[in-house]
JSON list of C-alpha atoms in Angstrom, two decimals:
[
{"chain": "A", "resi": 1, "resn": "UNK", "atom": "CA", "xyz": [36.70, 17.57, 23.82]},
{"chain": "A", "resi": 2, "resn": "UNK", "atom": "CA", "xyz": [39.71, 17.53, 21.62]},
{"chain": "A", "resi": 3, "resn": "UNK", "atom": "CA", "xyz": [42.09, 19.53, 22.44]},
{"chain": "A", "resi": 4, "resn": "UNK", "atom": "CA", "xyz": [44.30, 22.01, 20.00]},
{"chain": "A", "resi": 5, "resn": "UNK", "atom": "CA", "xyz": [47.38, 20.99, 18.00]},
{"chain": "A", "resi": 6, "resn": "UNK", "atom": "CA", "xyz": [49.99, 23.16, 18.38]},
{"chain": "A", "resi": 7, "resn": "UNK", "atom": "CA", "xyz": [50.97, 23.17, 14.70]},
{"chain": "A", "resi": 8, "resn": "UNK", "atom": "CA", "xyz": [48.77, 21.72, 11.29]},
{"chain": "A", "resi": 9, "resn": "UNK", "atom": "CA", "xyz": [50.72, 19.60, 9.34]},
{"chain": "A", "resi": 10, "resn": "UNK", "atom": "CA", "xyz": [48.37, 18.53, 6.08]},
{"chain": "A", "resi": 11, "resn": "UNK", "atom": "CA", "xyz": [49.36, 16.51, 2.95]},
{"chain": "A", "resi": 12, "resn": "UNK", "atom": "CA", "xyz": [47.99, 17.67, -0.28]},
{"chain": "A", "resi": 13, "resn": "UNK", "atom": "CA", "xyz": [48.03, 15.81, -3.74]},
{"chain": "A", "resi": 14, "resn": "UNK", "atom": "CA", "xyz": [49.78, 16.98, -6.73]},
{"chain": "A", "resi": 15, "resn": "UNK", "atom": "CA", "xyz": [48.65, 21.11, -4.95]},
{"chain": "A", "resi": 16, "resn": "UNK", "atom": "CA", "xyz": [49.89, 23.98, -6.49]},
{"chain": "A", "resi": 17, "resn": "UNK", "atom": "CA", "xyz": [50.89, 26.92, -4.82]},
{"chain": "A", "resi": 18, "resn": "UNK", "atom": "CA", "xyz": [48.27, 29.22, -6.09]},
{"chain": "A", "resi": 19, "resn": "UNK", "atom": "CA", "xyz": [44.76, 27.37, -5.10]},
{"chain": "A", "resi": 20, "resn": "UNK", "atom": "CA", "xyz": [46.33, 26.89, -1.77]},
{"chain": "A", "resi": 21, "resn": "UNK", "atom": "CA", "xyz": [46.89, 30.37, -0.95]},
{"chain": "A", "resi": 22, "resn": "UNK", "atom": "CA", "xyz": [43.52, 31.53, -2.72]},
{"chain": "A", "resi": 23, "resn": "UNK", "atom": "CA", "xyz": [41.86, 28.84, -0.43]},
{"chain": "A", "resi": 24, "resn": "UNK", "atom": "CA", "xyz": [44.24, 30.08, 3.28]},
{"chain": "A", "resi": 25, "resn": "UNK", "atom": "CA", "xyz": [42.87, 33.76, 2.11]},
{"chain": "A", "resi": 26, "resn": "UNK", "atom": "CA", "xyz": [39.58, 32.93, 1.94]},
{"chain": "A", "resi": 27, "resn": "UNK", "atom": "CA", "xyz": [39.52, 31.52, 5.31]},
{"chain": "A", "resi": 28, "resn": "UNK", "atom": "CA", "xyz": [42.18, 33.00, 7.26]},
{"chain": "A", "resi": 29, "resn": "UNK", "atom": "CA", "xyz": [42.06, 36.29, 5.62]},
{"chain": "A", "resi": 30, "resn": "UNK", "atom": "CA", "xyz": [44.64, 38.35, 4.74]},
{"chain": "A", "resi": 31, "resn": "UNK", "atom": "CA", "xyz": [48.14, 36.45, 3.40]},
{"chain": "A", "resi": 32, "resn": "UNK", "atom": "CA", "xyz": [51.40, 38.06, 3.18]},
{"chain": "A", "resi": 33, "resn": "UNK", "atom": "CA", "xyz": [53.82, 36.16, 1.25]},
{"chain": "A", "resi": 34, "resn": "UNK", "atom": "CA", "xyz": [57.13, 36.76, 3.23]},
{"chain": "A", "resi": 35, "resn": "UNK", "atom": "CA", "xyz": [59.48, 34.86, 0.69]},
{"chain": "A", "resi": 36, "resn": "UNK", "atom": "CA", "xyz": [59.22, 31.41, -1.65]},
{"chain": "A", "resi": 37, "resn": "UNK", "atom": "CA", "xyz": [61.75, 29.54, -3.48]},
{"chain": "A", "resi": 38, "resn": "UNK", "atom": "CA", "xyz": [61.24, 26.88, -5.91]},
{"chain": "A", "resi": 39, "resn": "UNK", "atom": "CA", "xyz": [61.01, 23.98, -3.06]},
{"chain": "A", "resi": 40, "resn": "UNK", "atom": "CA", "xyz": [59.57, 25.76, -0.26]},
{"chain": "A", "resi": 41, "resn": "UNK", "atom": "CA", "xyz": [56.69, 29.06, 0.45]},
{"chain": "A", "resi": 42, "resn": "UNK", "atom": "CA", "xyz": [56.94, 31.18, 3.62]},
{"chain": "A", "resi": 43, "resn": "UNK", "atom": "CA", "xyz": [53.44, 32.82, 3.76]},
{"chain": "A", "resi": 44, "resn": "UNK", "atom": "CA", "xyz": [51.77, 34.92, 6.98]},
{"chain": "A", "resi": 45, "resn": "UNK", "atom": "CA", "xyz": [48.47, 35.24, 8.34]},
{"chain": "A", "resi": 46, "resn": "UNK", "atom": "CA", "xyz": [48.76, 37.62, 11.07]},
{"chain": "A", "resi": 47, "resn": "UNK", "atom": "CA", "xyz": [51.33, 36.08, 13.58]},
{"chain": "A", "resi": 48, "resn": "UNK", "atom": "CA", "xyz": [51.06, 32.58, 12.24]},
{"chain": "A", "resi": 49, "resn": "UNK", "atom": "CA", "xyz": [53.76, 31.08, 9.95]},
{"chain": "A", "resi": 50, "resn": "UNK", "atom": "CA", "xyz": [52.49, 28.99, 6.73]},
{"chain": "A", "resi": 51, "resn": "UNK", "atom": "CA", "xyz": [55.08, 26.86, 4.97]},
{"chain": "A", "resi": 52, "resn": "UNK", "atom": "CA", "xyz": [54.00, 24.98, 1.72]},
{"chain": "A", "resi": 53, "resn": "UNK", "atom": "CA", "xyz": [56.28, 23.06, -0.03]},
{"chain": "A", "resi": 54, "resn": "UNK", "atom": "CA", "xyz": [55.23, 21.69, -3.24]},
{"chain": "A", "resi": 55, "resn": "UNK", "atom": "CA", "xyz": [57.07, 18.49, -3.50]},
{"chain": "A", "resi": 56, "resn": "UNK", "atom": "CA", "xyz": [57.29, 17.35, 0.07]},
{"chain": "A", "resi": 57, "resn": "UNK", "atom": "CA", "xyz": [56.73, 14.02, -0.30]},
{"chain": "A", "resi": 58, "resn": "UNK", "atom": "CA", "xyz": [56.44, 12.18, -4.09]},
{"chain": "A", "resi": 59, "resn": "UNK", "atom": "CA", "xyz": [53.27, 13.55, -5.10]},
{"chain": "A", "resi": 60, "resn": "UNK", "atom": "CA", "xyz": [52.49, 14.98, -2.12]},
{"chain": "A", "resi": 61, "resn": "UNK", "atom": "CA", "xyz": [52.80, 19.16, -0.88]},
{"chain": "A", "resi": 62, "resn": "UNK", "atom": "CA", "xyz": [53.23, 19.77, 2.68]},
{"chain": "A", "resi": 63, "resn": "UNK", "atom": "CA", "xyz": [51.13, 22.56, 4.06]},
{"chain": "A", "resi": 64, "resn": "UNK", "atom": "CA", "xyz": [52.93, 23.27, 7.83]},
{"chain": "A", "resi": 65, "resn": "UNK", "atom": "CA", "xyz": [50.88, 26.28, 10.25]},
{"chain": "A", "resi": 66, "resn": "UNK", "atom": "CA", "xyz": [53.58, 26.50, 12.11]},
{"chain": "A", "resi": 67, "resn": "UNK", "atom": "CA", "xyz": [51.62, 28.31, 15.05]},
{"chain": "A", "resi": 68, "resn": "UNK", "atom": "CA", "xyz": [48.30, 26.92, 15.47]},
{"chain": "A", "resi": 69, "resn": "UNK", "atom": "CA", "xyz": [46.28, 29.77, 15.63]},
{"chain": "A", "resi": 70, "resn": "UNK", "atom": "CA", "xyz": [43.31, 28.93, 13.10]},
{"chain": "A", "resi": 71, "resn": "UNK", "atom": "CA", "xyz": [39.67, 27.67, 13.56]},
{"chain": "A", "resi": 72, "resn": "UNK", "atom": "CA", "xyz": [40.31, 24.27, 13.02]},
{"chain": "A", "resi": 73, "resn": "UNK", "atom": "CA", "xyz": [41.68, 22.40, 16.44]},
{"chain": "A", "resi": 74, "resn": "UNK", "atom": "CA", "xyz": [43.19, 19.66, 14.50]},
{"chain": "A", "resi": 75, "resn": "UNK", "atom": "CA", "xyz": [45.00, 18.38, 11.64]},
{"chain": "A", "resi": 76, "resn": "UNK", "atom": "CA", "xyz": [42.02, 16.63, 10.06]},
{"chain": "A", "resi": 77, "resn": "UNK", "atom": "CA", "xyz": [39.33, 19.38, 11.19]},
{"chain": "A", "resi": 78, "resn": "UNK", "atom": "CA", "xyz": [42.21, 21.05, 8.65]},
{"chain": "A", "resi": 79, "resn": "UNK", "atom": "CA", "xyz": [41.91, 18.63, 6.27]},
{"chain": "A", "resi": 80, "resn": "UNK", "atom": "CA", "xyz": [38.07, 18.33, 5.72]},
{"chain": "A", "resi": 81, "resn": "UNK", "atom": "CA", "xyz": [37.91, 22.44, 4.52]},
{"chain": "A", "resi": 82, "resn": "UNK", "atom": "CA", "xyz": [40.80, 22.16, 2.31]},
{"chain": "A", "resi": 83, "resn": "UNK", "atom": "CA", "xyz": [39.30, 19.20, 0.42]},
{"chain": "A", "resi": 84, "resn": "UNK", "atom": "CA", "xyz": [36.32, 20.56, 0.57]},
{"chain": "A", "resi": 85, "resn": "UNK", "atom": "CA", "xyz": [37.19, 23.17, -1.03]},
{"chain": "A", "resi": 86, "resn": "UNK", "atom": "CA", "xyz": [40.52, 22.36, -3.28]},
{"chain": "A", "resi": 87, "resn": "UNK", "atom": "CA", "xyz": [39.10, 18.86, -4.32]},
{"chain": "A", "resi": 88, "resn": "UNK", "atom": "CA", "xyz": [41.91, 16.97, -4.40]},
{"chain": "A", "resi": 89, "resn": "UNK", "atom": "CA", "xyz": [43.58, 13.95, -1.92]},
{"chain": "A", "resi": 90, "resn": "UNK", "atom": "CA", "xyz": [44.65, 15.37, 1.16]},
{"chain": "A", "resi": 91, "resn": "UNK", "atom": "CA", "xyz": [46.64, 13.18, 3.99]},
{"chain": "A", "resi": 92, "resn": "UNK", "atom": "CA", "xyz": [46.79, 13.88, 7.50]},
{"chain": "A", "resi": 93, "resn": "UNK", "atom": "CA", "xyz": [47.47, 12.19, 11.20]},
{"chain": "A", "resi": 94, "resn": "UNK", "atom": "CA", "xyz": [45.31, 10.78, 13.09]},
{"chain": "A", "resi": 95, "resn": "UNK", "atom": "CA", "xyz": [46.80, 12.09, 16.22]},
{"chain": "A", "resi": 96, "resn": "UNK", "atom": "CA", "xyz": [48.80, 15.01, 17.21]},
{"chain": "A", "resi": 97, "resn": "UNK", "atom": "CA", "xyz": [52.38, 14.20, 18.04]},
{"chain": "A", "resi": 98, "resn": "UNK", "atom": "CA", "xyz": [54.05, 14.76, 21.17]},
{"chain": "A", "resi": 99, "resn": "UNK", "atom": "CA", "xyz": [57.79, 16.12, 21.73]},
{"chain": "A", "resi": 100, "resn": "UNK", "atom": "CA", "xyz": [59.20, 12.94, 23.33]},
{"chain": "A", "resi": 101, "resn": "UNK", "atom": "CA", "xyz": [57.83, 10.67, 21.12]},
{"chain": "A", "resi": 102, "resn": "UNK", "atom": "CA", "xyz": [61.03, 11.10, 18.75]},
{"chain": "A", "resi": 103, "resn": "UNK", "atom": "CA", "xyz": [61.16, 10.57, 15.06]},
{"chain": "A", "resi": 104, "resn": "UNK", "atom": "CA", "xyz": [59.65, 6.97, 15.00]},
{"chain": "A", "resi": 105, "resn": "UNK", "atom": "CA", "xyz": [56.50, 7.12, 13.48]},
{"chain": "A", "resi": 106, "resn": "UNK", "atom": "CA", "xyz": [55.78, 2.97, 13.41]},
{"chain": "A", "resi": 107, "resn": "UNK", "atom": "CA", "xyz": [52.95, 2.83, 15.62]},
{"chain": "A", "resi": 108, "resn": "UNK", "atom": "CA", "xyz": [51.18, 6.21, 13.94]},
{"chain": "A", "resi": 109, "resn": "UNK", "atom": "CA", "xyz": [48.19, 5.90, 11.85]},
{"chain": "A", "resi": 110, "resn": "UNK", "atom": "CA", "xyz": [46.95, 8.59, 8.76]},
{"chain": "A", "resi": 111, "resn": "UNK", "atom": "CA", "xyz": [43.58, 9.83, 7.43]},
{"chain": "A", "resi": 112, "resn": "UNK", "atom": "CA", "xyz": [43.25, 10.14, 3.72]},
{"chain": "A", "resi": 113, "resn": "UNK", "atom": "CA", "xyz": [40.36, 12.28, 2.12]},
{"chain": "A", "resi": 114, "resn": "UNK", "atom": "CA", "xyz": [39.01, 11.02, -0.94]},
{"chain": "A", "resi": 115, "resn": "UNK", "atom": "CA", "xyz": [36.43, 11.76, -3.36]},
{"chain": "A", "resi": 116, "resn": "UNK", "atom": "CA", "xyz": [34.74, 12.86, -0.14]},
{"chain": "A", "resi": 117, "resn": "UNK", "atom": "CA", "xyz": [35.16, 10.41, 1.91]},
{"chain": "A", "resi": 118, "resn": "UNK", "atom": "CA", "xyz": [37.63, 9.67, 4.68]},
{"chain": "A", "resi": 119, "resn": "UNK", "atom": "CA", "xyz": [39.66, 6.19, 5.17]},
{"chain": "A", "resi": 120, "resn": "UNK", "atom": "CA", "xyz": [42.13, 5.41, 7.95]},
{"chain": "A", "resi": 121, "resn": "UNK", "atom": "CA", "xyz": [45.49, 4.09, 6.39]},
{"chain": "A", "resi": 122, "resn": "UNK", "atom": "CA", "xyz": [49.31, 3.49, 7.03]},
{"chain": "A", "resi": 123, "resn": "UNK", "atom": "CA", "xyz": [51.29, 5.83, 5.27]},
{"chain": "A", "resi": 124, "resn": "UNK", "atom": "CA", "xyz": [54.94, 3.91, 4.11]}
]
């Protein structure tokens, strides 16, 4: 059985703010947006923190729960109902990550979701 990330940490191509939060209302529920700047949202579905920044990484958002309180256990369990539903490219680990393993990601494989489908890959 896998066991539950503490936080989701998802990847989404070229994502706009807008889809993203229609798509976290419609399965979360209710979103309060607690304050957004031009770089960075701070949403809230009941006592979990949502960060999406839109330019995280080239063409990339970041999409952070920071409290892991959804129905998906993982990362890519994550990843599967946003493209599902959103339709774009979404990235994601392929493992959760651990305190002590530190900043070096060398050894860490992604997932990327495309046109359905999903293919292991190194992310540079």
């Amino acid at each position: 059985m896998t066991e539950r990330f503490p936080d989701i940490e998802i990847y989404l191509m070229k994502a706009e703010a807008e889809p993203v939060l229609s798509w976290l209302q419609q399965t979360l529920g209710e979103v309060t947006v607690k304050n957004g700047d031009a770089d960075t949202q701070h949403w809230q579905v009941a006592d979990m923190d949502i960060y999406f920044t839109e330019q995280a990484e080239k063409n990339f958002a970041s999409l952070w729960i920071k409290q892991n309180k959804t129905p998906w256990l993982t990362d890519l369990e994550c990843a599967r109902s946003a493209h599902t539903t959103l339709q774009c490219e979404i990235r994601c680990s392929d493992s959760g990550w651990q305190e002590n393993e530190g900043d070096d990601q060398s050894g860490q494989g992604w997932i990327k979701l495309i046109r359905g489908e999903e293919k292991p890959f190194i992310w540079k």
